[in-house]
Short mmCIF file of N, CA and C in Angstrom, two decimals:
data_model
loop_
_atom_site.label_atom_id
_atom_site.label_comp_id
_atom_site.label_asym_id
_atom_site.label_seq_id
_atom_site.Cartn_x
_atom_site.Cartn_y
_atom_site.Cartn_z
N MET A 29 12.36 -19.35 11.24
CA MET A 29 12.37 -18.10 10.49
C MET A 29 13.40 -17.19 11.14
N GLY A 30 14.31 -16.62 10.37
CA GLY A 30 15.34 -15.75 10.90
C GLY A 30 14.80 -14.41 11.36
N PHE A 31 15.61 -13.71 12.13
CA PHE A 31 15.19 -12.41 12.67
C PHE A 31 14.81 -11.44 11.57
N ALA A 32 15.62 -11.35 10.52
CA ALA A 32 15.33 -10.40 9.43
C ALA A 32 13.99 -10.72 8.79
N LEU A 33 13.68 -12.00 8.62
CA LEU A 33 12.40 -12.37 8.02
C LEU A 33 11.24 -11.95 8.90
N LYS A 34 11.36 -12.19 10.21
CA LYS A 34 10.30 -11.79 11.14
C LYS A 34 10.14 -10.28 11.14
N ASP A 35 11.26 -9.55 11.16
CA ASP A 35 11.25 -8.10 11.19
C ASP A 35 10.61 -7.54 9.92
N THR A 36 10.95 -8.11 8.78
CA THR A 36 10.39 -7.67 7.50
C THR A 36 8.89 -7.91 7.47
N ARG A 37 8.49 -9.11 7.82
CA ARG A 37 7.05 -9.42 7.80
C ARG A 37 6.29 -8.54 8.79
N ALA A 38 6.83 -8.34 9.98
CA ALA A 38 6.16 -7.51 10.99
C ALA A 38 6.00 -6.07 10.49
N ALA A 39 7.01 -5.53 9.82
CA ALA A 39 6.92 -4.16 9.29
C ALA A 39 5.83 -4.06 8.23
N VAL A 40 5.77 -5.05 7.35
CA VAL A 40 4.76 -5.05 6.28
C VAL A 40 3.36 -5.23 6.87
N GLU A 41 3.21 -6.13 7.82
CA GLU A 41 1.91 -6.34 8.45
C GLU A 41 1.44 -5.08 9.17
N ALA A 42 2.34 -4.38 9.86
CA ALA A 42 1.97 -3.14 10.55
C ALA A 42 1.52 -2.08 9.55
N TYR A 43 2.21 -1.99 8.43
CA TYR A 43 1.86 -1.03 7.38
C TYR A 43 0.47 -1.32 6.82
N LEU A 44 0.21 -2.58 6.49
CA LEU A 44 -1.10 -2.95 5.95
C LEU A 44 -2.21 -2.73 6.97
N ALA A 45 -1.94 -3.02 8.23
CA ALA A 45 -2.94 -2.79 9.29
C ALA A 45 -3.26 -1.31 9.40
N ALA A 46 -2.25 -0.46 9.30
CA ALA A 46 -2.48 0.99 9.36
C ALA A 46 -3.30 1.47 8.17
N LEU A 47 -3.01 0.95 6.97
CA LEU A 47 -3.82 1.30 5.80
C LEU A 47 -5.26 0.86 6.00
N ASN A 48 -5.45 -0.36 6.48
CA ASN A 48 -6.81 -0.88 6.67
C ASN A 48 -7.55 -0.15 7.78
N ALA A 49 -6.82 0.49 8.70
CA ALA A 49 -7.43 1.30 9.76
C ALA A 49 -7.69 2.73 9.29
N HIS A 50 -7.25 3.05 8.08
CA HIS A 50 -7.41 4.38 7.48
C HIS A 50 -6.75 5.46 8.34
N ASP A 51 -5.59 5.13 8.90
CA ASP A 51 -4.86 6.01 9.81
C ASP A 51 -3.60 6.51 9.11
N ALA A 52 -3.70 7.70 8.51
CA ALA A 52 -2.59 8.24 7.72
C ALA A 52 -1.32 8.42 8.54
N ASP A 53 -1.45 8.86 9.78
CA ASP A 53 -0.26 9.05 10.62
C ASP A 53 0.41 7.71 10.92
N ALA A 54 -0.39 6.68 11.20
CA ALA A 54 0.18 5.36 11.48
C ALA A 54 0.83 4.77 10.23
N VAL A 55 0.24 5.00 9.06
CA VAL A 55 0.85 4.53 7.81
C VAL A 55 2.21 5.21 7.63
N ALA A 56 2.24 6.53 7.78
CA ALA A 56 3.49 7.27 7.59
C ALA A 56 4.55 6.85 8.60
N ALA A 57 4.13 6.47 9.80
CA ALA A 57 5.09 6.04 10.82
C ALA A 57 5.75 4.71 10.46
N CYS A 58 5.19 3.98 9.52
CA CYS A 58 5.74 2.68 9.10
C CYS A 58 6.81 2.81 8.03
N VAL A 59 7.00 4.02 7.49
CA VAL A 59 7.94 4.18 6.38
C VAL A 59 9.12 5.05 6.79
N ALA A 60 10.24 4.85 6.11
CA ALA A 60 11.47 5.60 6.38
C ALA A 60 11.37 7.03 5.86
N GLU A 61 12.20 7.91 6.38
CA GLU A 61 12.24 9.31 5.93
C GLU A 61 12.45 9.40 4.42
N ASP A 62 13.30 8.53 3.86
CA ASP A 62 13.61 8.57 2.43
C ASP A 62 12.80 7.54 1.63
N PHE A 63 11.63 7.20 2.14
CA PHE A 63 10.73 6.23 1.53
C PHE A 63 10.47 6.55 0.06
N VAL A 64 10.44 5.49 -0.76
CA VAL A 64 10.07 5.61 -2.17
C VAL A 64 8.81 4.79 -2.39
N ASN A 65 7.76 5.45 -2.87
CA ASN A 65 6.49 4.80 -3.17
C ASN A 65 6.31 4.84 -4.68
N GLU A 66 6.56 3.72 -5.34
CA GLU A 66 6.50 3.66 -6.80
C GLU A 66 5.22 2.98 -7.24
N HIS A 67 4.48 3.66 -8.12
CA HIS A 67 3.29 3.08 -8.73
C HIS A 67 3.62 2.72 -10.17
N THR A 68 3.29 1.52 -10.58
CA THR A 68 3.53 1.11 -11.96
C THR A 68 2.31 1.37 -12.83
N SER A 69 1.16 1.61 -12.22
CA SER A 69 -0.08 1.87 -12.95
C SER A 69 -0.01 3.26 -13.60
N SER A 70 -0.65 3.38 -14.75
CA SER A 70 -0.64 4.67 -15.45
C SER A 70 -1.37 5.75 -14.68
N THR A 71 -2.28 5.38 -13.78
CA THR A 71 -3.00 6.39 -13.01
C THR A 71 -2.42 6.61 -11.62
N GLY A 72 -1.46 5.79 -11.23
CA GLY A 72 -0.84 5.95 -9.92
C GLY A 72 0.19 7.08 -9.93
N ILE A 73 0.39 7.70 -8.79
CA ILE A 73 1.36 8.78 -8.65
C ILE A 73 2.43 8.33 -7.66
N SER A 74 3.66 8.27 -8.13
CA SER A 74 4.76 7.88 -7.25
C SER A 74 5.14 9.04 -6.35
N ARG A 75 5.64 8.72 -5.16
CA ARG A 75 6.03 9.73 -4.16
C ARG A 75 7.41 9.39 -3.62
N ARG A 76 8.14 10.43 -3.20
CA ARG A 76 9.45 10.25 -2.57
C ARG A 76 9.47 10.98 -1.24
N GLY A 77 9.90 10.27 -0.22
CA GLY A 77 10.01 10.86 1.11
C GLY A 77 8.75 10.67 1.93
N ARG A 78 8.95 10.49 3.23
CA ARG A 78 7.82 10.29 4.14
C ARG A 78 6.87 11.49 4.12
N ALA A 79 7.41 12.71 4.12
CA ALA A 79 6.57 13.90 4.19
C ALA A 79 5.66 14.01 2.96
N GLU A 80 6.21 13.80 1.77
CA GLU A 80 5.40 13.88 0.55
C GLU A 80 4.35 12.77 0.53
N TYR A 81 4.74 11.58 0.95
CA TYR A 81 3.81 10.45 1.00
C TYR A 81 2.69 10.73 2.00
N ARG A 82 3.05 11.22 3.20
CA ARG A 82 2.04 11.51 4.22
C ARG A 82 1.06 12.56 3.73
N ALA A 83 1.55 13.59 3.05
CA ALA A 83 0.69 14.66 2.55
C ALA A 83 -0.36 14.12 1.57
N ALA A 84 -0.01 13.09 0.81
CA ALA A 84 -0.94 12.52 -0.16
C ALA A 84 -1.91 11.52 0.46
N LEU A 85 -1.58 10.98 1.61
CA LEU A 85 -2.40 9.92 2.21
C LEU A 85 -3.81 10.38 2.58
N THR A 86 -3.95 11.59 3.09
CA THR A 86 -5.26 12.05 3.53
C THR A 86 -6.26 12.02 2.38
N GLY A 87 -5.91 12.60 1.25
CA GLY A 87 -6.81 12.60 0.10
C GLY A 87 -7.08 11.21 -0.42
N PHE A 88 -6.05 10.38 -0.45
CA PHE A 88 -6.21 8.99 -0.89
C PHE A 88 -7.20 8.26 -0.01
N LEU A 89 -7.02 8.34 1.30
CA LEU A 89 -7.90 7.62 2.22
C LEU A 89 -9.32 8.18 2.20
N GLU A 90 -9.47 9.48 1.97
CA GLU A 90 -10.81 10.07 1.88
C GLU A 90 -11.53 9.60 0.62
N ASN A 91 -10.84 9.50 -0.50
CA ASN A 91 -11.48 9.12 -1.76
C ASN A 91 -11.73 7.62 -1.86
N PHE A 92 -10.91 6.82 -1.19
CA PHE A 92 -11.05 5.37 -1.25
C PHE A 92 -11.78 4.90 0.01
N GLY A 93 -13.10 5.11 0.03
CA GLY A 93 -13.90 4.76 1.20
C GLY A 93 -13.89 3.26 1.47
N ASP A 94 -13.90 2.91 2.74
CA ASP A 94 -13.90 1.51 3.17
C ASP A 94 -12.72 0.72 2.59
N LEU A 95 -11.61 1.40 2.35
CA LEU A 95 -10.43 0.76 1.78
C LEU A 95 -10.01 -0.44 2.62
N HIS A 96 -9.75 -1.55 1.93
CA HIS A 96 -9.25 -2.73 2.63
C HIS A 96 -8.32 -3.52 1.70
N TYR A 97 -7.13 -3.81 2.22
CA TYR A 97 -6.18 -4.68 1.53
C TYR A 97 -6.23 -6.04 2.21
N ALA A 98 -6.54 -7.08 1.44
CA ALA A 98 -6.54 -8.45 1.96
C ALA A 98 -5.34 -9.18 1.35
N PRO A 99 -4.27 -9.36 2.13
CA PRO A 99 -3.11 -10.07 1.60
C PRO A 99 -3.45 -11.52 1.29
N GLU A 100 -3.00 -12.00 0.14
CA GLU A 100 -3.22 -13.39 -0.22
C GLU A 100 -2.11 -14.28 0.33
N ARG A 101 -0.91 -13.72 0.47
CA ARG A 101 0.23 -14.44 1.06
C ARG A 101 1.36 -13.45 1.27
N PHE A 102 2.33 -13.86 2.05
CA PHE A 102 3.54 -13.08 2.30
C PHE A 102 4.73 -13.91 1.83
N LEU A 103 5.47 -13.38 0.89
CA LEU A 103 6.68 -14.04 0.40
C LEU A 103 7.85 -13.17 0.85
N VAL A 104 8.60 -13.64 1.83
CA VAL A 104 9.64 -12.83 2.45
C VAL A 104 11.01 -13.45 2.20
N ASP A 105 11.94 -12.60 1.79
CA ASP A 105 13.33 -13.02 1.57
C ASP A 105 14.23 -11.93 2.14
N GLY A 106 14.72 -12.16 3.35
CA GLY A 106 15.56 -11.16 4.00
C GLY A 106 14.80 -9.87 4.24
N GLU A 107 15.28 -8.77 3.65
CA GLU A 107 14.65 -7.47 3.83
C GLU A 107 13.66 -7.14 2.73
N SER A 108 13.31 -8.12 1.91
CA SER A 108 12.36 -7.92 0.82
C SER A 108 11.12 -8.77 1.04
N ALA A 109 9.99 -8.25 0.58
CA ALA A 109 8.73 -9.01 0.67
C ALA A 109 7.88 -8.72 -0.55
N ALA A 110 7.19 -9.75 -1.03
CA ALA A 110 6.19 -9.61 -2.08
C ALA A 110 4.86 -10.03 -1.47
N VAL A 111 3.84 -9.21 -1.69
CA VAL A 111 2.53 -9.47 -1.09
C VAL A 111 1.45 -9.30 -2.15
N PRO A 112 0.98 -10.41 -2.74
CA PRO A 112 -0.20 -10.31 -3.60
C PRO A 112 -1.40 -9.96 -2.71
N TYR A 113 -2.28 -9.11 -3.22
CA TYR A 113 -3.40 -8.65 -2.40
C TYR A 113 -4.66 -8.49 -3.24
N VAL A 114 -5.79 -8.41 -2.55
CA VAL A 114 -7.05 -7.96 -3.13
C VAL A 114 -7.41 -6.67 -2.42
N MET A 115 -7.58 -5.61 -3.19
CA MET A 115 -7.96 -4.31 -2.63
C MET A 115 -9.42 -4.05 -2.96
N THR A 116 -10.18 -3.70 -1.95
CA THR A 116 -11.58 -3.31 -2.15
C THR A 116 -11.77 -1.91 -1.57
N PHE A 117 -12.66 -1.16 -2.20
CA PHE A 117 -12.97 0.19 -1.72
C PHE A 117 -14.21 0.70 -2.44
N ARG A 118 -14.72 1.82 -1.95
CA ARG A 118 -15.79 2.55 -2.62
C ARG A 118 -15.18 3.87 -3.09
N MET A 119 -15.23 4.15 -4.39
CA MET A 119 -14.64 5.37 -4.93
C MET A 119 -15.60 6.53 -4.69
N ARG A 120 -15.30 7.32 -3.69
CA ARG A 120 -16.19 8.41 -3.30
C ARG A 120 -16.37 9.43 -4.43
N SER A 121 -15.30 9.69 -5.18
CA SER A 121 -15.39 10.67 -6.28
C SER A 121 -16.20 10.13 -7.46
N ALA A 122 -16.61 8.87 -7.40
CA ALA A 122 -17.42 8.26 -8.46
C ALA A 122 -18.73 7.75 -7.88
N GLY A 123 -19.31 8.51 -6.95
CA GLY A 123 -20.61 8.14 -6.39
C GLY A 123 -20.57 6.92 -5.50
N ASP A 124 -19.46 6.69 -4.82
CA ASP A 124 -19.30 5.55 -3.91
C ASP A 124 -19.42 4.20 -4.62
N ARG A 125 -19.01 4.16 -5.88
CA ARG A 125 -19.04 2.90 -6.63
C ARG A 125 -18.04 1.92 -6.04
N PRO A 126 -18.44 0.66 -5.86
CA PRO A 126 -17.52 -0.34 -5.30
C PRO A 126 -16.51 -0.82 -6.34
N VAL A 127 -15.30 -1.09 -5.87
CA VAL A 127 -14.22 -1.58 -6.73
C VAL A 127 -13.51 -2.71 -6.01
N ARG A 128 -13.14 -3.72 -6.79
CA ARG A 128 -12.33 -4.83 -6.28
C ARG A 128 -11.25 -5.09 -7.31
N VAL A 129 -9.99 -5.02 -6.90
CA VAL A 129 -8.88 -5.21 -7.83
C VAL A 129 -7.75 -5.97 -7.14
N ARG A 130 -7.11 -6.84 -7.90
CA ARG A 130 -5.95 -7.57 -7.38
C ARG A 130 -4.69 -6.82 -7.76
N GLY A 131 -3.67 -6.98 -6.92
CA GLY A 131 -2.39 -6.36 -7.20
C GLY A 131 -1.29 -7.06 -6.43
N VAL A 132 -0.10 -6.53 -6.54
CA VAL A 132 1.06 -7.06 -5.82
C VAL A 132 1.90 -5.89 -5.31
N PHE A 133 2.23 -5.93 -4.04
CA PHE A 133 3.19 -5.00 -3.46
C PHE A 133 4.55 -5.68 -3.41
N LEU A 134 5.60 -4.94 -3.71
CA LEU A 134 6.97 -5.35 -3.42
C LEU A 134 7.51 -4.36 -2.40
N PHE A 135 8.00 -4.87 -1.28
CA PHE A 135 8.51 -4.03 -0.20
C PHE A 135 9.99 -4.27 0.03
N THR A 136 10.69 -3.22 0.44
CA THR A 136 12.03 -3.33 1.00
C THR A 136 11.97 -2.71 2.39
N VAL A 137 12.54 -3.41 3.36
CA VAL A 137 12.49 -2.98 4.76
C VAL A 137 13.92 -2.89 5.30
N ALA A 138 14.18 -1.85 6.08
CA ALA A 138 15.47 -1.71 6.77
C ALA A 138 15.22 -1.07 8.13
N GLY A 139 15.79 -1.65 9.15
CA GLY A 139 15.63 -1.08 10.49
C GLY A 139 14.20 -1.03 10.96
N GLY A 140 13.38 -1.96 10.50
CA GLY A 140 11.98 -2.02 10.93
C GLY A 140 11.06 -1.06 10.19
N LEU A 141 11.59 -0.29 9.23
CA LEU A 141 10.76 0.65 8.46
C LEU A 141 10.80 0.28 6.98
N ILE A 142 9.72 0.56 6.30
CA ILE A 142 9.65 0.30 4.86
C ILE A 142 10.39 1.42 4.14
N THR A 143 11.36 1.05 3.33
CA THR A 143 12.14 2.03 2.58
C THR A 143 11.65 2.18 1.15
N ARG A 144 10.98 1.15 0.65
CA ARG A 144 10.47 1.19 -0.73
C ARG A 144 9.24 0.30 -0.85
N ARG A 145 8.25 0.83 -1.58
CA ARG A 145 7.06 0.05 -1.92
C ARG A 145 6.80 0.25 -3.40
N THR A 146 6.77 -0.85 -4.13
CA THR A 146 6.38 -0.80 -5.54
C THR A 146 5.03 -1.49 -5.64
N ASP A 147 4.07 -0.83 -6.28
CA ASP A 147 2.70 -1.32 -6.34
C ASP A 147 2.32 -1.62 -7.79
N TYR A 148 1.95 -2.87 -8.04
CA TYR A 148 1.50 -3.31 -9.36
C TYR A 148 0.01 -3.58 -9.29
N TRP A 149 -0.78 -2.83 -10.05
CA TRP A 149 -2.22 -3.08 -10.12
C TRP A 149 -2.72 -2.57 -11.47
N ASP A 150 -3.88 -3.03 -11.86
CA ASP A 150 -4.43 -2.77 -13.19
C ASP A 150 -5.40 -1.59 -13.13
N SER A 151 -4.93 -0.41 -13.51
CA SER A 151 -5.80 0.76 -13.49
C SER A 151 -6.92 0.65 -14.52
N GLY A 152 -6.69 -0.10 -15.59
CA GLY A 152 -7.75 -0.33 -16.57
C GLY A 152 -8.92 -1.09 -15.98
N GLU A 153 -8.63 -2.03 -15.09
CA GLU A 153 -9.69 -2.77 -14.41
C GLU A 153 -10.49 -1.85 -13.50
N VAL A 154 -9.82 -0.94 -12.82
CA VAL A 154 -10.52 0.02 -11.97
C VAL A 154 -11.43 0.90 -12.84
N ARG A 155 -10.90 1.42 -13.94
CA ARG A 155 -11.72 2.25 -14.84
C ARG A 155 -12.93 1.46 -15.36
N ARG A 156 -12.72 0.18 -15.69
CA ARG A 156 -13.83 -0.65 -16.19
C ARG A 156 -14.93 -0.76 -15.15
N GLN A 157 -14.55 -0.98 -13.90
CA GLN A 157 -15.54 -1.14 -12.84
C GLN A 157 -16.27 0.17 -12.53
N LEU A 158 -15.62 1.29 -12.79
CA LEU A 158 -16.24 2.59 -12.50
C LEU A 158 -17.04 3.13 -13.68
N ALA A 159 -16.93 2.49 -14.85
CA ALA A 159 -17.63 2.98 -16.06
C ALA A 159 -19.12 2.75 -15.97
#
């Protein structure tokens, strides 16, 4: 495995570990200053820049109790990675209802930091589970 592949995978693994630890500062430390967080879901909110992303993380982590991303695999090509995942959490704003949803992250990494994350997940499935 080439250096870029190891570096890309290590950056993504560190990011996911920080999310699973519910540590907003550690998550923000994994992304570049000009980070782009794109949500493709109709209920997701895209963010630009580390500061804007960090500001949103606290509320996200508070509302998504016991949040856990379980990667199904890592597909790495140079500075890009695709990670299919299973996300589980308890939606605190919906009476701690449990949710389990599959999705896919696409990452771009440069200099050991994530510069872009695109998140594909089914918001309709989340709404169905919370109904």
